[in-house]
Amino acid sequence: MGKTAFVLKMAEYISMHYKVPTVIFSLEMGKESLVNRLLAMNSRVDSQSILTGDLKDSEWADLMESARNIGESSLIIDDTPGISLSEIPVTVTDPDFSPCETSYAKNGETAYIEMAKTSGLCMTKIHSARKTTSRGFGEAIAHALKNGAKTLYLAIGGSATNDGGMGMLEALGVRFLDEKGQELAGMGESLGKIHTISTEGILKEIHAVKVYIICDVENPLLGENGATRVYGRQKGASDADLDFLEKGMENYAARMEEALGTRYDHLAGAGAAGGVGAALLAFLGAEFCPGIETVLDIIDFDEKVKNADLIITGEGKMDRQSAFGKAPVGVAARCQGKPVIAMVGGIGEGFEAVYEKGISSVFSVFAKAMPLSEAIENAVPMMESAADRMFRIVKVGMQIDK
């Protein structure tokens, strides 16, 4: 179950089961699309068939029943429009060094580019922190710059790479040379071989662009809390790979200091996206714009939770890295000391760290161990069951308080 479906089911369950007015603020999908998705989930009718009206008699009956239930709920969807964006198609290099079709958004002279759509973890087939590249992300940035973008908002979550942003910078004209003067390919395996970094060929447009990094990660580039040690394993790194890549990152940081005269590896966020954060800070003069803070500001979150008694947030998996600026922690920080419950798919090692960041409790949707295929098949009833368990505990707390 994706994040949108997760939120929809939670909001619907609260509004229908507990008869509590529940509002969904959507910054992406319009209310018609969200209602269509709700209808499809509840009726088990294909969403495309709903749009075309090509339905069997039995499907019409299921759809009408679903529509009646939704109509009787106290669910409210706010899809107040924001800026109007154009989707710009572009061909880039995927994380496995193969060509792929993707896109980014553009509004006037402002471009919005997602790393997950160019160098994302979901795009790699080799799943190797040594062999993957961020080059495609750089190619999308270069395309936007050459097409008149003066401001870039770069969302760098969900990357497949641990190359320090070498691939991205390579696509922007930066050259990485080994001790023999040979050019290196931008990937994690090349980090330890860098002898010289040359910026002579960097795109001239970079000198006139304003770059904002949309990211919630606060990790530095190096060390136990750095890019490799914290995130390398989820990108396919073995124990041996982690040691190899960390040494490579140390060399990369030293060569970067030689080229630019400043160290960036210790800065908060430098370790984001396998070191892309450090590359953007160093070579593009970027500024961090925390993703969750940006979204919460847009929806006027502080005002909306002012009269709330309880705030519920969510995460795919809650573990040690969740405490380093991930979305639930960002939500909790803005909840004015009010209780915050996180509903999550899985709970991993070190998740308790979020309790020091304002999260009051963590609930998993899993009630028993099961294969991933079974979890996907039963995502909706599992979500409903977890929400029911959670609110029963909330109800107990209300009774104790009396």
PDB file of C-alpha atoms in Angstrom, residues 53-268:
ATOM      1  CA  GLY A  53     -17.687   3.499 -17.041  1.00  0.00           C
ATOM      2  CA  ASP A  54     -16.912   0.096 -18.524  1.00  0.00           C
ATOM      3  CA  LEU A  55     -18.350  -1.931 -15.621  1.00  0.00           C
ATOM      4  CA  LYS A  56     -20.162  -5.218 -15.131  1.00  0.00           C
ATOM      5  CA  ASP A  57     -23.533  -5.209 -13.365  1.00  0.00           C
ATOM      6  CA  SER A  58     -21.982  -6.680 -10.222  1.00  0.00           C
ATOM      7  CA  GLU A  59     -19.282  -4.006 -10.274  1.00  0.00           C
ATOM      8  CA  TRP A  60     -21.908  -1.256 -10.552  1.00  0.00           C
ATOM      9  CA  ALA A  61     -23.592  -2.625  -7.426  1.00  0.00           C
ATOM     10  CA  ASP A  62     -20.306  -2.746  -5.507  1.00  0.00           C
ATOM     11  CA  LEU A  63     -19.436   0.753  -6.691  1.00  0.00           C
ATOM     12  CA  MET A  64     -22.784   2.196  -5.618  1.00  0.00           C
ATOM     13  CA  GLU A  65     -22.455   0.604  -2.182  1.00  0.00           C
ATOM     14  CA  SER A  66     -18.962   2.075  -1.812  1.00  0.00           C
ATOM     15  CA  ALA A  67     -20.158   5.515  -2.958  1.00  0.00           C
ATOM     16  CA  ARG A  68     -23.040   5.440  -0.474  1.00  0.00           C
ATOM     17  CA  ASN A  69     -20.701   4.594   2.414  1.00  0.00           C
ATOM     18  CA  ILE A  70     -18.262   7.337   1.494  1.00  0.00           C
ATOM     19  CA  GLY A  71     -21.091   9.831   1.063  1.00  0.00           C
ATOM     20  CA  GLU A  72     -22.389   9.079   4.552  1.00  0.00           C
ATOM     21  CA  SER A  73     -18.978   9.551   6.161  1.00  0.00           C
ATOM     22  CA  SER A  74     -17.638  12.802   7.591  1.00  0.00           C
ATOM     23  CA  LEU A  75     -14.580  12.733   5.339  1.00  0.00           C
ATOM     24  CA  ILE A  76     -13.500  16.088   3.891  1.00  0.00           C
ATOM     25  CA  ILE A  77     -10.912  16.508   1.120  1.00  0.00           C
ATOM     26  CA  ASP A  78      -9.188  19.867   0.649  1.00  0.00           C
ATOM     27  CA  ASP A  79      -7.367  20.072  -2.686  1.00  0.00           C
ATOM     28  CA  THR A  80      -6.870  23.838  -2.785  1.00  0.00           C
ATOM     29  CA  PRO A  81      -4.786  24.367  -5.921  1.00  0.00           C
ATOM     30  CA  GLY A  82      -1.229  25.594  -5.674  1.00  0.00           C
ATOM     31  CA  ILE A  83       1.037  26.592  -8.525  1.00  0.00           C
ATOM     32  CA  SER A  84       0.426  25.236 -11.995  1.00  0.00           C
ATOM     33  CA  LEU A  85       3.269  23.013 -13.177  1.00  0.00           C
ATOM     34  CA  SER A  86       4.270  21.676 -16.573  1.00  0.00           C
ATOM     35  CA  GLU A  87       5.733  18.183 -16.882  1.00  0.00           C
ATOM     36  CA  ILE A  88       8.966  18.173 -18.888  1.00  0.00           C
ATOM     37  CA  PRO A  89       9.966  14.796 -20.390  1.00  0.00           C
ATOM     38  CA  VAL A  90      13.670  13.968 -20.444  1.00  0.00           C
ATOM     39  CA  THR A  91      15.884  10.966 -21.217  1.00  0.00           C
ATOM     40  CA  VAL A  92      18.519  10.295 -18.554  1.00  0.00           C
ATOM     41  CA  THR A  93      20.897   7.595 -17.340  1.00  0.00           C
ATOM     42  CA  ASP A  94      19.266   5.391 -14.717  1.00  0.00           C
ATOM     43  CA  PRO A  95      21.232   4.242 -11.631  1.00  0.00           C
ATOM     44  CA  ASP A  96      22.394   1.118 -13.513  1.00  0.00           C
ATOM     45  CA  PHE A  97      23.904   3.216 -16.370  1.00  0.00           C
ATOM     46  CA  SER A  98      21.052   2.459 -18.796  1.00  0.00           C
ATOM     47  CA  PRO A  99      18.933   5.089 -20.608  1.00  0.00           C
ATOM     48  CA  CYS A 100      15.446   5.735 -19.230  1.00  0.00           C
ATOM     49  CA  GLU A 101      12.549   8.099 -19.803  1.00  0.00           C
ATOM     50  CA  THR A 102      11.474  10.317 -16.908  1.00  0.00           C
ATOM     51  CA  SER A 103      10.308  13.870 -16.269  1.00  0.00           C
ATOM     52  CA  TYR A 104      10.524  16.862 -13.969  1.00  0.00           C
ATOM     53  CA  ALA A 105       8.161  19.738 -13.247  1.00  0.00           C
ATOM     54  CA  LYS A 106       8.665  23.325 -14.340  1.00  0.00           C
ATOM     55  CA  ASN A 107       6.823  26.555 -13.642  1.00  0.00           C
ATOM     56  CA  GLY A 108       8.289  29.556 -15.429  1.00  0.00           C
ATOM     57  CA  GLU A 109      11.948  29.759 -14.436  1.00  0.00           C
ATOM     58  CA  THR A 110      11.554  27.336 -11.518  1.00  0.00           C
ATOM     59  CA  ALA A 111      12.152  23.595 -11.893  1.00  0.00           C
ATOM     60  CA  TYR A 112      11.302  20.792  -9.467  1.00  0.00           C
ATOM     61  CA  ILE A 113      13.356  17.617  -9.870  1.00  0.00           C
ATOM     62  CA  GLU A 114      13.014  14.357  -7.914  1.00  0.00           C
ATOM     63  CA  MET A 115      16.046  12.149  -7.517  1.00  0.00           C
ATOM     64  CA  ALA A 116      13.767   9.154  -6.979  1.00  0.00           C
ATOM     65  CA  LYS A 117      12.593   9.545 -10.596  1.00  0.00           C
ATOM     66  CA  THR A 118      16.114   9.649 -12.078  1.00  0.00           C
ATOM     67  CA  SER A 119      18.371   7.682  -9.728  1.00  0.00           C
ATOM     68  CA  GLY A 120      15.829   6.040  -7.435  1.00  0.00           C
ATOM     69  CA  LEU A 121      16.096   2.890  -5.365  1.00  0.00           C
ATOM     70  CA  CYS A 122      13.004   1.530  -7.118  1.00  0.00           C
ATOM     71  CA  MET A 123      14.757   1.904 -10.505  1.00  0.00           C
ATOM     72  CA  THR A 124      17.844  -0.234  -9.950  1.00  0.00           C
ATOM     73  CA  LYS A 125      18.042  -3.888 -10.919  1.00  0.00           C
ATOM     74  CA  ILE A 126      21.634  -4.459  -9.777  1.00  0.00           C
ATOM     75  CA  HIS A 127      21.019  -3.011  -6.287  1.00  0.00           C
ATOM     76  CA  SER A 128      24.700  -2.267  -5.683  1.00  0.00           C
ATOM     77  CA  ALA A 129      25.976   0.677  -3.653  1.00  0.00           C
ATOM     78  CA  ARG A 130      29.331   0.252  -5.429  1.00  0.00           C
ATOM     79  CA  LYS A 131      28.031   0.233  -9.008  1.00  0.00           C
ATOM     80  CA  THR A 132      25.067   2.640  -9.107  1.00  0.00           C
ATOM     81  CA  THR A 133      25.306   6.238 -10.306  1.00  0.00           C
ATOM     82  CA  SER A 134      23.554   9.564  -9.686  1.00  0.00           C
ATOM     83  CA  ARG A 135      24.361  10.691 -13.237  1.00  0.00           C
ATOM     84  CA  GLY A 136      20.714  10.751 -14.317  1.00  0.00           C
ATOM     85  CA  PHE A 137      19.875  13.256 -11.599  1.00  0.00           C
ATOM     86  CA  GLY A 138      22.619  15.541 -12.924  1.00  0.00           C
ATOM     87  CA  GLU A 139      21.368  15.128 -16.470  1.00  0.00           C
ATOM     88  CA  ALA A 140      17.882  16.242 -15.440  1.00  0.00           C
ATOM     89  CA  ILE A 141      19.387  19.257 -13.648  1.00  0.00           C
ATOM     90  CA  ALA A 142      21.463  20.119 -16.721  1.00  0.00           C
ATOM     91  CA  HIS A 143      18.382  19.843 -18.941  1.00  0.00           C
ATOM     92  CA  ALA A 144      16.439  22.228 -16.701  1.00  0.00           C
ATOM     93  CA  LEU A 145      19.314  24.730 -16.620  1.00  0.00           C
ATOM     94  CA  LYS A 146      19.714  24.677 -20.397  1.00  0.00           C
ATOM     95  CA  ASN A 147      15.970  25.295 -20.717  1.00  0.00           C
ATOM     96  CA  GLY A 148      15.992  28.496 -18.688  1.00  0.00           C
ATOM     97  CA  ALA A 149      15.562  27.394 -15.066  1.00  0.00           C
ATOM     98  CA  LYS A 150      16.918  29.996 -12.639  1.00  0.00           C
ATOM     99  CA  THR A 151      15.675  28.320  -9.458  1.00  0.00           C
ATOM    100  CA  LEU A 152      15.859  24.606  -8.669  1.00  0.00           C
ATOM    101  CA  TYR A 153      14.027  22.678  -5.989  1.00  0.00           C
ATOM    102  CA  LEU A 154      15.712  19.297  -5.728  1.00  0.00           C
ATOM    103  CA  ALA A 155      14.013  16.486  -3.806  1.00  0.00           C
ATOM    104  CA  ILE A 156      16.780  14.009  -3.014  1.00  0.00           C
ATOM    105  CA  GLY A 157      14.982  11.230  -1.120  1.00  0.00           C
ATOM    106  CA  GLY A 158      14.779   7.615  -2.251  1.00  0.00           C
ATOM    107  CA  SER A 159      18.145   7.355  -3.993  1.00  0.00           C
ATOM    108  CA  ALA A 160      19.781   4.094  -5.068  1.00  0.00           C
ATOM    109  CA  THR A 161      23.285   5.547  -4.958  1.00  0.00           C
ATOM    110  CA  ASN A 162      26.262   5.972  -2.648  1.00  0.00           C
ATOM    111  CA  ASP A 163      28.564   7.804  -5.069  1.00  0.00           C
ATOM    112  CA  GLY A 164      28.862  11.113  -3.201  1.00  0.00           C
ATOM    113  CA  GLY A 165      27.103  12.828  -6.099  1.00  0.00           C
ATOM    114  CA  MET A 166      30.001  12.045  -8.467  1.00  0.00           C
ATOM    115  CA  GLY A 167      27.664  10.952 -11.241  1.00  0.00           C
ATOM    116  CA  MET A 168      25.475  14.025 -10.836  1.00  0.00           C
ATOM    117  CA  LEU A 169      28.489  16.364 -10.928  1.00  0.00           C
ATOM    118  CA  GLU A 170      29.948  14.495 -13.903  1.00  0.00           C
ATOM    119  CA  ALA A 171      26.767  15.290 -15.856  1.00  0.00           C
ATOM    120  CA  LEU A 172      27.173  18.960 -14.884  1.00  0.00           C
ATOM    121  CA  GLY A 173      30.705  19.167 -16.258  1.00  0.00           C
ATOM    122  CA  VAL A 174      32.867  18.302 -13.248  1.00  0.00           C
ATOM    123  CA  ARG A 175      35.683  15.835 -14.006  1.00  0.00           C
ATOM    124  CA  PHE A 176      37.093  13.261 -11.597  1.00  0.00           C
ATOM    125  CA  LEU A 177      40.586  12.012 -12.458  1.00  0.00           C
ATOM    126  CA  ASP A 178      42.682   9.184 -11.040  1.00  0.00           C
ATOM    127  CA  GLU A 179      46.418   9.432 -10.339  1.00  0.00           C
ATOM    128  CA  LYS A 180      47.173   8.720 -14.012  1.00  0.00           C
ATOM    129  CA  GLY A 181      44.871  11.508 -15.179  1.00  0.00           C
ATOM    130  CA  GLN A 182      42.245   9.102 -16.451  1.00  0.00           C
ATOM    131  CA  GLU A 183      38.611  10.114 -16.051  1.00  0.00           C
ATOM    132  CA  LEU A 184      36.590   8.091 -13.561  1.00  0.00           C
ATOM    133  CA  ALA A 185      32.972   6.977 -13.894  1.00  0.00           C
ATOM    134  CA  GLY A 186      30.663   8.467 -11.270  1.00  0.00           C
ATOM    135  CA  MET A 187      29.847   5.594  -8.927  1.00  0.00           C
ATOM    136  CA  GLY A 188      30.649   4.451  -5.416  1.00  0.00           C
ATOM    137  CA  GLU A 189      33.471   2.197  -6.583  1.00  0.00           C
ATOM    138  CA  SER A 190      35.351   5.232  -7.941  1.00  0.00           C
ATOM    139  CA  LEU A 191      35.360   7.311  -4.741  1.00  0.00           C
ATOM    140  CA  GLY A 192      38.639   5.928  -3.419  1.00  0.00           C
ATOM    141  CA  LYS A 193      40.391   6.368  -6.775  1.00  0.00           C
ATOM    142  CA  ILE A 194      39.858  10.131  -7.067  1.00  0.00           C
ATOM    143  CA  HIS A 195      43.146  12.018  -7.238  1.00  0.00           C
ATOM    144  CA  THR A 196      42.019  15.329  -8.771  1.00  0.00           C
ATOM    145  CA  ILE A 197      38.696  17.124  -9.155  1.00  0.00           C
ATOM    146  CA  SER A 198      38.453  19.600 -12.033  1.00  0.00           C
ATOM    147  CA  THR A 199      35.648  22.180 -12.238  1.00  0.00           C
ATOM    148  CA  GLU A 200      36.913  23.898 -15.397  1.00  0.00           C
ATOM    149  CA  GLY A 201      34.138  22.433 -17.536  1.00  0.00           C
ATOM    150  CA  ILE A 202      31.230  22.973 -15.146  1.00  0.00           C
ATOM    151  CA  LEU A 203      28.085  24.366 -16.808  1.00  0.00           C
ATOM    152  CA  LYS A 204      28.135  28.155 -16.827  1.00  0.00           C
ATOM    153  CA  GLU A 205      24.426  28.248 -15.951  1.00  0.00           C
ATOM    154  CA  ILE A 206      25.252  26.908 -12.492  1.00  0.00           C
ATOM    155  CA  HIS A 207      26.803  30.229 -11.510  1.00  0.00           C
ATOM    156  CA  ALA A 208      23.446  32.020 -11.909  1.00  0.00           C
ATOM    157  CA  VAL A 209      21.033  29.509 -10.401  1.00  0.00           C
ATOM    158  CA  LYS A 210      19.513  29.324  -6.922  1.00  0.00           C
ATOM    159  CA  VAL A 211      19.333  25.770  -5.611  1.00  0.00           C
ATOM    160  CA  TYR A 212      17.167  24.502  -2.755  1.00  0.00           C
ATOM    161  CA  ILE A 213      17.480  20.936  -1.470  1.00  0.00           C
ATOM    162  CA  ILE A 214      14.193  19.469  -0.287  1.00  0.00           C
ATOM    163  CA  CYS A 215      15.291  16.881   2.229  1.00  0.00           C
ATOM    164  CA  ASP A 216      14.631  15.815   5.816  1.00  0.00           C
ATOM    165  CA  VAL A 217      17.869  13.882   6.339  1.00  0.00           C
ATOM    166  CA  GLU A 218      20.412  15.501   8.694  1.00  0.00           C
ATOM    167  CA  ASN A 219      23.255  12.962   8.483  1.00  0.00           C
ATOM    168  CA  PRO A 220      26.815  14.149   7.810  1.00  0.00           C
ATOM    169  CA  LEU A 221      28.827  12.591   4.992  1.00  0.00           C
ATOM    170  CA  LEU A 222      31.192  10.474   7.106  1.00  0.00           C
ATOM    171  CA  GLY A 223      31.217   8.390  10.269  1.00  0.00           C
ATOM    172  CA  GLU A 224      28.794   6.112  12.060  1.00  0.00           C
ATOM    173  CA  ASN A 225      25.910   8.486  11.328  1.00  0.00           C
ATOM    174  CA  GLY A 226      27.117   9.215   7.801  1.00  0.00           C
ATOM    175  CA  ALA A 227      25.769   8.362   4.366  1.00  0.00           C
ATOM    176  CA  THR A 228      27.430   4.955   4.026  1.00  0.00           C
ATOM    177  CA  ARG A 229      27.069   3.536   7.540  1.00  0.00           C
ATOM    178  CA  VAL A 230      23.402   4.513   7.949  1.00  0.00           C
ATOM    179  CA  TYR A 231      21.974   4.101   4.455  1.00  0.00           C
ATOM    180  CA  GLY A 232      24.472   1.948   2.538  1.00  0.00           C
ATOM    181  CA  ARG A 233      23.012  -1.392   3.499  1.00  0.00           C
ATOM    182  CA  GLN A 234      19.546  -0.578   2.130  1.00  0.00           C
ATOM    183  CA  LYS A 235      21.282   0.196  -1.168  1.00  0.00           C
ATOM    184  CA  GLY A 236      22.831  -3.254  -1.368  1.00  0.00           C
ATOM    185  CA  ALA A 237      26.112  -2.823   0.549  1.00  0.00           C
ATOM    186  CA  SER A 238      27.608  -5.765   2.448  1.00  0.00           C
ATOM    187  CA  ASP A 239      29.794  -5.310   5.547  1.00  0.00           C
ATOM    188  CA  ALA A 240      32.867  -5.333   3.313  1.00  0.00           C
ATOM    189  CA  ASP A 241      31.216  -2.835   0.968  1.00  0.00           C
ATOM    190  CA  LEU A 242      30.483  -0.485   3.867  1.00  0.00           C
ATOM    191  CA  ASP A 243      34.159  -0.376   4.867  1.00  0.00           C
ATOM    192  CA  PHE A 244      35.254   0.059   1.244  1.00  0.00           C
ATOM    193  CA  LEU A 245      32.740   2.837   0.532  1.00  0.00           C
ATOM    194  CA  GLU A 246      33.469   4.687   3.778  1.00  0.00           C
ATOM    195  CA  LYS A 247      37.182   4.820   2.925  1.00  0.00           C
ATOM    196  CA  GLY A 248      36.221   6.029  -0.538  1.00  0.00           C
ATOM    197  CA  MET A 249      34.035   8.776   0.941  1.00  0.00           C
ATOM    198  CA  GLU A 250      36.917   9.885   3.172  1.00  0.00           C
ATOM    199  CA  ASN A 251      39.128  10.234   0.102  1.00  0.00           C
ATOM    200  CA  TYR A 252      36.345  12.050  -1.762  1.00  0.00           C
ATOM    201  CA  ALA A 253      35.924  14.551   1.095  1.00  0.00           C
ATOM    202  CA  ALA A 254      39.684  15.220   1.147  1.00  0.00           C
ATOM    203  CA  ARG A 255      39.875  15.732  -2.625  1.00  0.00           C
ATOM    204  CA  MET A 256      36.832  18.025  -2.448  1.00  0.00           C
ATOM    205  CA  GLU A 257      38.612  20.164   0.146  1.00  0.00           C
ATOM    206  CA  GLU A 258      41.683  20.355  -2.084  1.00  0.00           C
ATOM    207  CA  ALA A 259      39.583  21.486  -5.043  1.00  0.00           C
ATOM    208  CA  LEU A 260      37.346  23.987  -3.238  1.00  0.00           C
ATOM    209  CA  GLY A 261      39.300  24.985  -0.142  1.00  0.00           C
ATOM    210  CA  THR A 262      36.488  24.086   2.266  1.00  0.00           C
ATOM    211  CA  ARG A 263      35.311  20.930   4.026  1.00  0.00           C
ATOM    212  CA  TYR A 264      31.646  20.041   3.662  1.00  0.00           C
ATOM    213  CA  ASP A 265      31.541  16.479   5.006  1.00  0.00           C
ATOM    214  CA  HIS A 266      30.652  17.505   8.582  1.00  0.00           C
ATOM    215  CA  LEU A 267      27.605  19.603   7.634  1.00  0.00           C
ATOM    216  CA  ALA A 268      24.098  18.415   8.488  1.00  0.00           C
TER     217      ALA A 268
END
